[in-house]
Amino acid sequence: MLDLRGLSIGGADGAMVVRDLSLSLPASGITALIGPSGCGKSSVLKWLAGILPKDLDAEGQLMLDGQASARPSPAISYQPQGDGLFPWLTVAQNAALGLQVRGLSRAEALSRVAPLFRSFGLKGTESQFPDQLSGGMRQRAAFLRTVVQDSRYILLDEPFSALDAVTRLRMQDWLVARLADRPRGVLLVTHDLHEATRLADRILVMTGSPGRIVAEIPVPGPPTQRSEAALAPLRDDLKSLLLENAP
Ligand SMILES: Nc1ncnc2c1ncn2[C@@H]1O[C@H](COP(=O)(O)OP(=O)(O)OP(=O)(O)O)[C@@H](O)[C@H]1O
């Protein structure tokens, strides 16, 4: 279990971005984090990943299985908004980068990612550059880079937002299948209520000024067995909550 306790983040001008925010992330399943633009979702993920910009002041505590943990932690990997692929590196070099950051040599990292290209639907793209791939393939390459780090917790910041509707649905199904193969605790930031109710086991609703969590909503049933009809009322509730708490 990942526990974030009492996170407060303030800007240099003294404005509070996030105030006294706590959340828990189980070791398996998807928790969605939703909320209006600017409420602090990305800042929470960046703090957890240990990459919050230095011009923001923050205090809070990260606990992993009940023990205080330093950040960045090897138990946590993070995928920023967009795919974050470097255009001057090949797909294989991009995919290997997360492992290199964790201390593996380039050769070791490349040999670790090489066998995974097929199961990520990327076979044959290893020596291509990101701009030669479709949007869905780029997202899979970014996800390969995140997943190969084999962290117990994965933070995904709007991973599918740039994709067309069909590719997004395919990628969502693909993510659920990957997590069924290899369970992880995922914190998924999204603006898409359909995505949140399709994928998540529970949804944390944030509001802004300053950012805090105002509701925790469980989503009934496993993702593969949910009917659209059952999810529609839940989305209505979420919309009402977001509107009630709009700044
Ligand atoms: N480096 C920074 N310095 C000062 N303020 C910042 C910095 N980064 C973010 N902020 C401010 O913190 C607030 C929260 O930003 P954040 O990106 O975390 O929100 P968000 O909920 O993820 O937004 P979105 O949904 O649009 O991605 C915003 O008001 C933003 O202007």
mmCIF file with all atom_site columns, C-alpha atoms in Angstrom, residues 47-220:
data_model
loop_
_atom_site.group_PDB
_atom_site.id
_atom_site.type_symbol
_atom_site.label_atom_id
_atom_site.label_alt_id
_atom_site.label_comp_id
_atom_site.label_asym_id
_atom_site.label_entity_id
_atom_site.label_seq_id
_atom_site.pdbx_PDB_ins_code
_atom_site.Cartn_x
_atom_site.Cartn_y
_atom_site.Cartn_z
_atom_site.occupancy
_atom_site.B_iso_or_equiv
_atom_site.pdbx_formal_charge
_atom_site.auth_seq_id
_atom_site.auth_comp_id
_atom_site.auth_asym_id
_atom_site.auth_atom_id
_atom_site.pdbx_PDB_model_num
ATOM 1   C CA . TRP A 1 47  ? 5.587   15.258  -5.807  1.00 0.00 ? 47  TRP A CA 1
ATOM 2   C CA . LEU A 1 48  ? 5.062   11.491  -5.478  1.00 0.00 ? 48  LEU A CA 1
ATOM 3   C CA . ALA A 1 49  ? 7.574   10.938  -8.303  1.00 0.00 ? 49  ALA A CA 1
ATOM 4   C CA . GLY A 1 50  ? 10.070  13.264  -6.616  1.00 0.00 ? 50  GLY A CA 1
ATOM 5   C CA . ILE A 1 51  ? 10.190  15.731  -9.508  1.00 0.00 ? 51  ILE A CA 1
ATOM 6   C CA . LEU A 1 52  ? 8.127   18.661  -8.271  1.00 0.00 ? 52  LEU A CA 1
ATOM 7   C CA . PRO A 1 53  ? 9.711   21.897  -9.611  1.00 0.00 ? 53  PRO A CA 1
ATOM 8   C CA . LYS A 1 54  ? 12.016  23.560  -7.099  1.00 0.00 ? 54  LYS A CA 1
ATOM 9   C CA . ASP A 1 55  ? 10.072  26.831  -7.169  1.00 0.00 ? 55  ASP A CA 1
ATOM 10  C CA . LEU A 1 56  ? 7.204   25.088  -5.365  1.00 0.00 ? 56  LEU A CA 1
ATOM 11  C CA . ASP A 1 57  ? 7.435   24.468  -1.611  1.00 0.00 ? 57  ASP A CA 1
ATOM 12  C CA . ALA A 1 58  ? 6.011   21.184  -0.430  1.00 0.00 ? 58  ALA A CA 1
ATOM 13  C CA . GLU A 1 59  ? 5.634   19.168  2.718   1.00 0.00 ? 59  GLU A CA 1
ATOM 14  C CA . GLY A 1 60  ? 4.067   15.789  3.147   1.00 0.00 ? 60  GLY A CA 1
ATOM 15  C CA . GLN A 1 61  ? 4.933   12.194  3.866   1.00 0.00 ? 61  GLN A CA 1
ATOM 16  C CA . LEU A 1 62  ? 5.185   9.189   1.561   1.00 0.00 ? 62  LEU A CA 1
ATOM 17  C CA . MET A 1 63  ? 4.692   5.805   3.216   1.00 0.00 ? 63  MET A CA 1
ATOM 18  C CA . LEU A 1 64  ? 5.201   2.473   1.470   1.00 0.00 ? 64  LEU A CA 1
ATOM 19  C CA . ASP A 1 65  ? 3.815   -0.534  3.330   1.00 0.00 ? 65  ASP A CA 1
ATOM 20  C CA . GLY A 1 66  ? 3.729   1.543   6.493   1.00 0.00 ? 66  GLY A CA 1
ATOM 21  C CA . GLN A 1 67  ? 7.370   2.715   6.263   1.00 0.00 ? 67  GLN A CA 1
ATOM 22  C CA . ALA A 1 68  ? 8.376   6.297   5.515   1.00 0.00 ? 68  ALA A CA 1
ATOM 23  C CA . SER A 1 69  ? 9.947   6.411   2.057   1.00 0.00 ? 69  SER A CA 1
ATOM 24  C CA . ALA A 1 70  ? 12.279  8.830   0.311   1.00 0.00 ? 70  ALA A CA 1
ATOM 25  C CA . ARG A 1 71  ? 11.449  10.242  -3.111  1.00 0.00 ? 71  ARG A CA 1
ATOM 26  C CA . PRO A 1 72  ? 12.130  9.408   -5.864  1.00 0.00 ? 72  PRO A CA 1
ATOM 27  C CA . SER A 1 73  ? 11.465  5.794   -4.892  1.00 0.00 ? 73  SER A CA 1
ATOM 28  C CA . PRO A 1 74  ? 12.291  2.787   -7.082  1.00 0.00 ? 74  PRO A CA 1
ATOM 29  C CA . ALA A 1 75  ? 8.840   1.474   -6.112  1.00 0.00 ? 75  ALA A CA 1
ATOM 30  C CA . ILE A 1 76  ? 7.197   4.275   -8.092  1.00 0.00 ? 76  ILE A CA 1
ATOM 31  C CA . SER A 1 77  ? 7.374   5.051   -11.803 1.00 0.00 ? 77  SER A CA 1
ATOM 32  C CA . TYR A 1 78  ? 5.823   8.041   -13.472 1.00 0.00 ? 78  TYR A CA 1
ATOM 33  C CA . GLN A 1 79  ? 4.592   8.840   -16.938 1.00 0.00 ? 79  GLN A CA 1
ATOM 34  C CA . PRO A 1 80  ? 4.223   12.579  -17.551 1.00 0.00 ? 80  PRO A CA 1
ATOM 35  C CA . GLN A 1 81  ? 1.486   14.242  -19.609 1.00 0.00 ? 81  GLN A CA 1
ATOM 36  C CA . GLY A 1 82  ? 1.964   13.541  -23.320 1.00 0.00 ? 82  GLY A CA 1
ATOM 37  C CA . ASP A 1 83  ? 4.213   10.647  -24.213 1.00 0.00 ? 83  ASP A CA 1
ATOM 38  C CA . GLY A 1 84  ? 7.421   12.386  -23.174 1.00 0.00 ? 84  GLY A CA 1
ATOM 39  C CA . LEU A 1 85  ? 9.438   10.508  -25.823 1.00 0.00 ? 85  LEU A CA 1
ATOM 40  C CA . PHE A 1 86  ? 12.652  12.167  -26.952 1.00 0.00 ? 86  PHE A CA 1
ATOM 41  C CA . PRO A 1 87  ? 12.503  12.685  -30.734 1.00 0.00 ? 87  PRO A CA 1
ATOM 42  C CA . TRP A 1 88  ? 16.264  12.283  -31.198 1.00 0.00 ? 88  TRP A CA 1
ATOM 43  C CA . LEU A 1 89  ? 16.330  8.804   -29.605 1.00 0.00 ? 89  LEU A CA 1
ATOM 44  C CA . THR A 1 90  ? 15.110  5.616   -31.257 1.00 0.00 ? 90  THR A CA 1
ATOM 45  C CA . VAL A 1 91  ? 12.047  3.877   -29.834 1.00 0.00 ? 91  VAL A CA 1
ATOM 46  C CA . ALA A 1 92  ? 14.284  1.273   -28.170 1.00 0.00 ? 92  ALA A CA 1
ATOM 47  C CA . GLN A 1 93  ? 16.537  3.959   -26.659 1.00 0.00 ? 93  GLN A CA 1
ATOM 48  C CA . ASN A 1 94  ? 13.471  5.822   -25.388 1.00 0.00 ? 94  ASN A CA 1
ATOM 49  C CA . ALA A 1 95  ? 12.014  2.654   -23.879 1.00 0.00 ? 95  ALA A CA 1
ATOM 50  C CA . ALA A 1 96  ? 15.324  1.883   -22.161 1.00 0.00 ? 96  ALA A CA 1
ATOM 51  C CA . LEU A 1 97  ? 15.740  5.353   -20.698 1.00 0.00 ? 97  LEU A CA 1
ATOM 52  C CA . GLY A 1 98  ? 13.825  4.745   -17.456 1.00 0.00 ? 98  GLY A CA 1
ATOM 53  C CA . LEU A 1 99  ? 16.101  1.824   -16.620 1.00 0.00 ? 99  LEU A CA 1
ATOM 54  C CA . GLN A 1 100 ? 19.206  3.878   -17.387 1.00 0.00 ? 100 GLN A CA 1
ATOM 55  C CA . VAL A 1 101 ? 17.977  6.585   -15.027 1.00 0.00 ? 101 VAL A CA 1
ATOM 56  C CA . ARG A 1 102 ? 17.784  3.822   -12.422 1.00 0.00 ? 102 ARG A CA 1
ATOM 57  C CA . GLY A 1 103 ? 21.441  2.986   -12.936 1.00 0.00 ? 103 GLY A CA 1
ATOM 58  C CA . LEU A 1 104 ? 21.558  0.277   -15.621 1.00 0.00 ? 104 LEU A CA 1
ATOM 59  C CA . SER A 1 105 ? 24.082  0.695   -18.434 1.00 0.00 ? 105 SER A CA 1
ATOM 60  C CA . ARG A 1 106 ? 22.635  1.520   -21.849 1.00 0.00 ? 106 ARG A CA 1
ATOM 61  C CA . ALA A 1 107 ? 23.462  -2.024  -23.097 1.00 0.00 ? 107 ALA A CA 1
ATOM 62  C CA . GLU A 1 108 ? 21.793  -3.668  -20.063 1.00 0.00 ? 108 GLU A CA 1
ATOM 63  C CA . ALA A 1 109 ? 18.733  -1.440  -20.383 1.00 0.00 ? 109 ALA A CA 1
ATOM 64  C CA . LEU A 1 110 ? 18.394  -2.137  -24.114 1.00 0.00 ? 110 LEU A CA 1
ATOM 65  C CA . SER A 1 111 ? 18.643  -5.886  -23.593 1.00 0.00 ? 111 SER A CA 1
ATOM 66  C CA . ARG A 1 112 ? 15.993  -5.713  -20.839 1.00 0.00 ? 112 ARG A CA 1
ATOM 67  C CA . VAL A 1 113 ? 13.462  -3.923  -23.071 1.00 0.00 ? 113 VAL A CA 1
ATOM 68  C CA . ALA A 1 114 ? 14.194  -5.858  -26.282 1.00 0.00 ? 114 ALA A CA 1
ATOM 69  C CA . PRO A 1 115 ? 12.049  -8.960  -25.496 1.00 0.00 ? 115 PRO A CA 1
ATOM 70  C CA . LEU A 1 116 ? 9.046   -6.791  -24.556 1.00 0.00 ? 116 LEU A CA 1
ATOM 71  C CA . PHE A 1 117 ? 8.491   -5.089  -27.889 1.00 0.00 ? 117 PHE A CA 1
ATOM 72  C CA . ARG A 1 118 ? 6.273   -7.857  -29.243 1.00 0.00 ? 118 ARG A CA 1
ATOM 73  C CA . SER A 1 119 ? 3.858   -7.924  -26.288 1.00 0.00 ? 119 SER A CA 1
ATOM 74  C CA . PHE A 1 120 ? 3.574   -4.131  -26.419 1.00 0.00 ? 120 PHE A CA 1
ATOM 75  C CA . GLY A 1 121 ? 2.633   -4.276  -30.122 1.00 0.00 ? 121 GLY A CA 1
ATOM 76  C CA . LEU A 1 122 ? 5.877   -2.534  -31.078 1.00 0.00 ? 122 LEU A CA 1
ATOM 77  C CA . LYS A 1 123 ? 7.849   -5.302  -32.786 1.00 0.00 ? 123 LYS A CA 1
ATOM 78  C CA . GLY A 1 124 ? 9.805   -3.855  -35.714 1.00 0.00 ? 124 GLY A CA 1
ATOM 79  C CA . THR A 1 125 ? 9.794   -0.288  -34.386 1.00 0.00 ? 125 THR A CA 1
ATOM 80  C CA . GLU A 1 126 ? 12.928  -0.631  -32.251 1.00 0.00 ? 126 GLU A CA 1
ATOM 81  C CA . SER A 1 127 ? 15.213  1.427   -34.471 1.00 0.00 ? 127 SER A CA 1
ATOM 82  C CA . GLN A 1 128 ? 12.553  3.881   -35.648 1.00 0.00 ? 128 GLN A CA 1
ATOM 83  C CA . PHE A 1 129 ? 12.160  7.364   -34.215 1.00 0.00 ? 129 PHE A CA 1
ATOM 84  C CA . PRO A 1 130 ? 9.024   8.484   -32.325 1.00 0.00 ? 130 PRO A CA 1
ATOM 85  C CA . ASP A 1 131 ? 7.749   10.675  -35.172 1.00 0.00 ? 131 ASP A CA 1
ATOM 86  C CA . GLN A 1 132 ? 7.573   7.585   -37.383 1.00 0.00 ? 132 GLN A CA 1
ATOM 87  C CA . LEU A 1 133 ? 4.984   5.961   -35.048 1.00 0.00 ? 133 LEU A CA 1
ATOM 88  C CA . SER A 1 134 ? 1.221   6.398   -34.737 1.00 0.00 ? 134 SER A CA 1
ATOM 89  C CA . GLY A 1 135 ? -0.149  8.104   -31.621 1.00 0.00 ? 135 GLY A CA 1
ATOM 90  C CA . GLY A 1 136 ? -1.196  4.758   -30.108 1.00 0.00 ? 136 GLY A CA 1
ATOM 91  C CA . MET A 1 137 ? 2.247   3.256   -30.730 1.00 0.00 ? 137 MET A CA 1
ATOM 92  C CA . ARG A 1 138 ? 3.920   6.264   -29.129 1.00 0.00 ? 138 ARG A CA 1
ATOM 93  C CA . GLN A 1 139 ? 1.714   5.841   -26.059 1.00 0.00 ? 139 GLN A CA 1
ATOM 94  C CA . ARG A 1 140 ? 2.616   2.157   -25.891 1.00 0.00 ? 140 ARG A CA 1
ATOM 95  C CA . ALA A 1 141 ? 6.324   3.014   -26.188 1.00 0.00 ? 141 ALA A CA 1
ATOM 96  C CA . ALA A 1 142 ? 5.943   5.521   -23.327 1.00 0.00 ? 142 ALA A CA 1
ATOM 97  C CA . PHE A 1 143 ? 4.095   2.913   -21.299 1.00 0.00 ? 143 PHE A CA 1
ATOM 98  C CA . LEU A 1 144 ? 6.776   0.305   -22.062 1.00 0.00 ? 144 LEU A CA 1
ATOM 99  C CA . ARG A 1 145 ? 9.390   2.737   -20.733 1.00 0.00 ? 145 ARG A CA 1
ATOM 100 C CA . THR A 1 146 ? 7.308   3.145   -17.546 1.00 0.00 ? 146 THR A CA 1
ATOM 101 C CA . VAL A 1 147 ? 6.362   -0.501  -17.019 1.00 0.00 ? 147 VAL A CA 1
ATOM 102 C CA . VAL A 1 148 ? 9.797   -2.010  -17.715 1.00 0.00 ? 148 VAL A CA 1
ATOM 103 C CA . GLN A 1 149 ? 11.035  -0.309  -14.566 1.00 0.00 ? 149 GLN A CA 1
ATOM 104 C CA . ASP A 1 150 ? 8.969   -2.973  -12.789 1.00 0.00 ? 150 ASP A CA 1
ATOM 105 C CA . SER A 1 151 ? 7.806   -0.616  -10.067 1.00 0.00 ? 151 SER A CA 1
ATOM 106 C CA . ARG A 1 152 ? 4.960   -1.615  -7.801  1.00 0.00 ? 152 ARG A CA 1
ATOM 107 C CA . TYR A 1 153 ? 3.189   1.696   -8.328  1.00 0.00 ? 153 TYR A CA 1
ATOM 108 C CA . ILE A 1 154 ? 2.645   3.550   -11.585 1.00 0.00 ? 154 ILE A CA 1
ATOM 109 C CA . LEU A 1 155 ? 1.573   7.184   -11.883 1.00 0.00 ? 155 LEU A CA 1
ATOM 110 C CA . LEU A 1 156 ? -0.020  8.031   -15.242 1.00 0.00 ? 156 LEU A CA 1
ATOM 111 C CA . ASP A 1 157 ? -0.810  11.656  -16.078 1.00 0.00 ? 157 ASP A CA 1
ATOM 112 C CA . GLU A 1 158 ? -3.507  11.772  -18.770 1.00 0.00 ? 158 GLU A CA 1
ATOM 113 C CA . PRO A 1 159 ? -1.833  8.992   -20.768 1.00 0.00 ? 159 PRO A CA 1
ATOM 114 C CA . PHE A 1 160 ? -4.532  8.705   -23.446 1.00 0.00 ? 160 PHE A CA 1
ATOM 115 C CA . SER A 1 161 ? -5.682  12.290  -23.806 1.00 0.00 ? 161 SER A CA 1
ATOM 116 C CA . ALA A 1 162 ? -3.995  12.895  -27.167 1.00 0.00 ? 162 ALA A CA 1
ATOM 117 C CA . LEU A 1 163 ? -5.513  9.836   -28.842 1.00 0.00 ? 163 LEU A CA 1
ATOM 118 C CA . ASP A 1 164 ? -8.533  9.554   -31.129 1.00 0.00 ? 164 ASP A CA 1
ATOM 119 C CA . ALA A 1 165 ? -11.603 7.847   -29.638 1.00 0.00 ? 165 ALA A CA 1
ATOM 120 C CA . VAL A 1 166 ? -11.016 4.387   -31.124 1.00 0.00 ? 166 VAL A CA 1
ATOM 121 C CA . THR A 1 167 ? -7.298  4.279   -30.313 1.00 0.00 ? 167 THR A CA 1
ATOM 122 C CA . ARG A 1 168 ? -8.089  5.483   -26.803 1.00 0.00 ? 168 ARG A CA 1
ATOM 123 C CA . LEU A 1 169 ? -10.582 2.636   -26.255 1.00 0.00 ? 169 LEU A CA 1
ATOM 124 C CA . ARG A 1 170 ? -8.045  0.117   -27.589 1.00 0.00 ? 170 ARG A CA 1
ATOM 125 C CA . MET A 1 171 ? -5.327  1.497   -25.325 1.00 0.00 ? 171 MET A CA 1
ATOM 126 C CA . GLN A 1 172 ? -7.625  1.420   -22.298 1.00 0.00 ? 172 GLN A CA 1
ATOM 127 C CA . ASP A 1 173 ? -8.465  -2.256  -22.956 1.00 0.00 ? 173 ASP A CA 1
ATOM 128 C CA . TRP A 1 174 ? -4.810  -2.964  -23.497 1.00 0.00 ? 174 TRP A CA 1
ATOM 129 C CA . LEU A 1 175 ? -3.888  -1.311  -20.180 1.00 0.00 ? 175 LEU A CA 1
ATOM 130 C CA . VAL A 1 176 ? -6.481  -3.397  -18.321 1.00 0.00 ? 176 VAL A CA 1
ATOM 131 C CA . ALA A 1 177 ? -5.104  -6.567  -19.950 1.00 0.00 ? 177 ALA A CA 1
ATOM 132 C CA . ARG A 1 178 ? -1.500  -5.659  -19.074 1.00 0.00 ? 178 ARG A CA 1
ATOM 133 C CA . LEU A 1 179 ? -2.425  -5.033  -15.462 1.00 0.00 ? 179 LEU A CA 1
ATOM 134 C CA . ALA A 1 180 ? -4.310  -8.336  -15.310 1.00 0.00 ? 180 ALA A CA 1
ATOM 135 C CA . ASP A 1 181 ? -1.059  -10.052 -16.410 1.00 0.00 ? 181 ASP A CA 1
ATOM 136 C CA . ARG A 1 182 ? 1.031   -8.140  -13.914 1.00 0.00 ? 182 ARG A CA 1
ATOM 137 C CA . PRO A 1 183 ? -0.909  -6.346  -11.164 1.00 0.00 ? 183 PRO A CA 1
ATOM 138 C CA . ARG A 1 184 ? 0.306   -2.899  -10.164 1.00 0.00 ? 184 ARG A CA 1
ATOM 139 C CA . GLY A 1 185 ? -1.109  -0.029  -8.148  1.00 0.00 ? 185 GLY A CA 1
ATOM 140 C CA . VAL A 1 186 ? -1.967  2.657   -10.702 1.00 0.00 ? 186 VAL A CA 1
ATOM 141 C CA . LEU A 1 187 ? -2.869  6.285   -10.055 1.00 0.00 ? 187 LEU A CA 1
ATOM 142 C CA . LEU A 1 188 ? -4.437  7.619   -13.256 1.00 0.00 ? 188 LEU A CA 1
ATOM 143 C CA . VAL A 1 189 ? -5.054  11.327  -13.779 1.00 0.00 ? 189 VAL A CA 1
ATOM 144 C CA . THR A 1 190 ? -7.773  11.900  -16.346 1.00 0.00 ? 190 THR A CA 1
ATOM 145 C CA . HIS A 1 191 ? -10.313 14.513  -17.408 1.00 0.00 ? 191 HIS A CA 1
ATOM 146 C CA . ASP A 1 192 ? -12.411 11.872  -19.140 1.00 0.00 ? 192 ASP A CA 1
ATOM 147 C CA . LEU A 1 193 ? -15.247 10.579  -16.941 1.00 0.00 ? 193 LEU A CA 1
ATOM 148 C CA . HIS A 1 194 ? -15.901 7.703   -19.364 1.00 0.00 ? 194 HIS A CA 1
ATOM 149 C CA . GLU A 1 195 ? -12.268 6.664   -19.001 1.00 0.00 ? 195 GLU A CA 1
ATOM 150 C CA . ALA A 1 196 ? -12.366 6.975   -15.208 1.00 0.00 ? 196 ALA A CA 1
ATOM 151 C CA . THR A 1 197 ? -15.540 4.886   -14.844 1.00 0.00 ? 197 THR A CA 1
ATOM 152 C CA . ARG A 1 198 ? -14.382 2.299   -17.412 1.00 0.00 ? 198 ARG A CA 1
ATOM 153 C CA . LEU A 1 199 ? -10.970 1.669   -15.895 1.00 0.00 ? 199 LEU A CA 1
ATOM 154 C CA . ALA A 1 200 ? -10.835 2.625   -12.239 1.00 0.00 ? 200 ALA A CA 1
ATOM 155 C CA . ASP A 1 201 ? -11.800 0.655   -9.149  1.00 0.00 ? 201 ASP A CA 1
ATOM 156 C CA . ARG A 1 202 ? -12.340 3.936   -7.381  1.00 0.00 ? 202 ARG A CA 1
ATOM 157 C CA . ILE A 1 203 ? -12.323 7.583   -8.260  1.00 0.00 ? 203 ILE A CA 1
ATOM 158 C CA . LEU A 1 204 ? -10.860 10.389  -6.172  1.00 0.00 ? 204 LEU A CA 1
ATOM 159 C CA . VAL A 1 205 ? -12.472 13.737  -6.880  1.00 0.00 ? 205 VAL A CA 1
ATOM 160 C CA . MET A 1 206 ? -10.286 16.799  -6.388  1.00 0.00 ? 206 MET A CA 1
ATOM 161 C CA . THR A 1 207 ? -11.251 20.418  -6.262  1.00 0.00 ? 207 THR A CA 1
ATOM 162 C CA . GLY A 1 208 ? -8.986  23.431  -6.520  1.00 0.00 ? 208 GLY A CA 1
ATOM 163 C CA . SER A 1 209 ? -7.974  26.671  -4.808  1.00 0.00 ? 209 SER A CA 1
ATOM 164 C CA . PRO A 1 210 ? -6.323  25.017  -2.947  1.00 0.00 ? 210 PRO A CA 1
ATOM 165 C CA . GLY A 1 211 ? -6.346  21.457  -4.270  1.00 0.00 ? 211 GLY A CA 1
ATOM 166 C CA . ARG A 1 212 ? -7.889  18.841  -2.004  1.00 0.00 ? 212 ARG A CA 1
ATOM 167 C CA . ILE A 1 213 ? -9.839  15.604  -2.306  1.00 0.00 ? 213 ILE A CA 1
ATOM 168 C CA . VAL A 1 214 ? -13.567 16.058  -1.750  1.00 0.00 ? 214 VAL A CA 1
ATOM 169 C CA . ALA A 1 215 ? -14.878 12.569  -2.510  1.00 0.00 ? 215 ALA A CA 1
ATOM 170 C CA . GLU A 1 216 ? -13.804 8.965   -2.962  1.00 0.00 ? 216 GLU A CA 1
ATOM 171 C CA . ILE A 1 217 ? -16.225 7.006   -5.140  1.00 0.00 ? 217 ILE A CA 1
ATOM 172 C CA . PRO A 1 218 ? -15.936 3.225   -5.598  1.00 0.00 ? 218 PRO A CA 1
ATOM 173 C CA . VAL A 1 219 ? -16.749 1.845   -9.059  1.00 0.00 ? 219 VAL A CA 1
ATOM 174 C CA . PRO A 1 220 ? -18.598 -1.478  -8.768  1.00 0.00 ? 220 PRO A CA 1
#
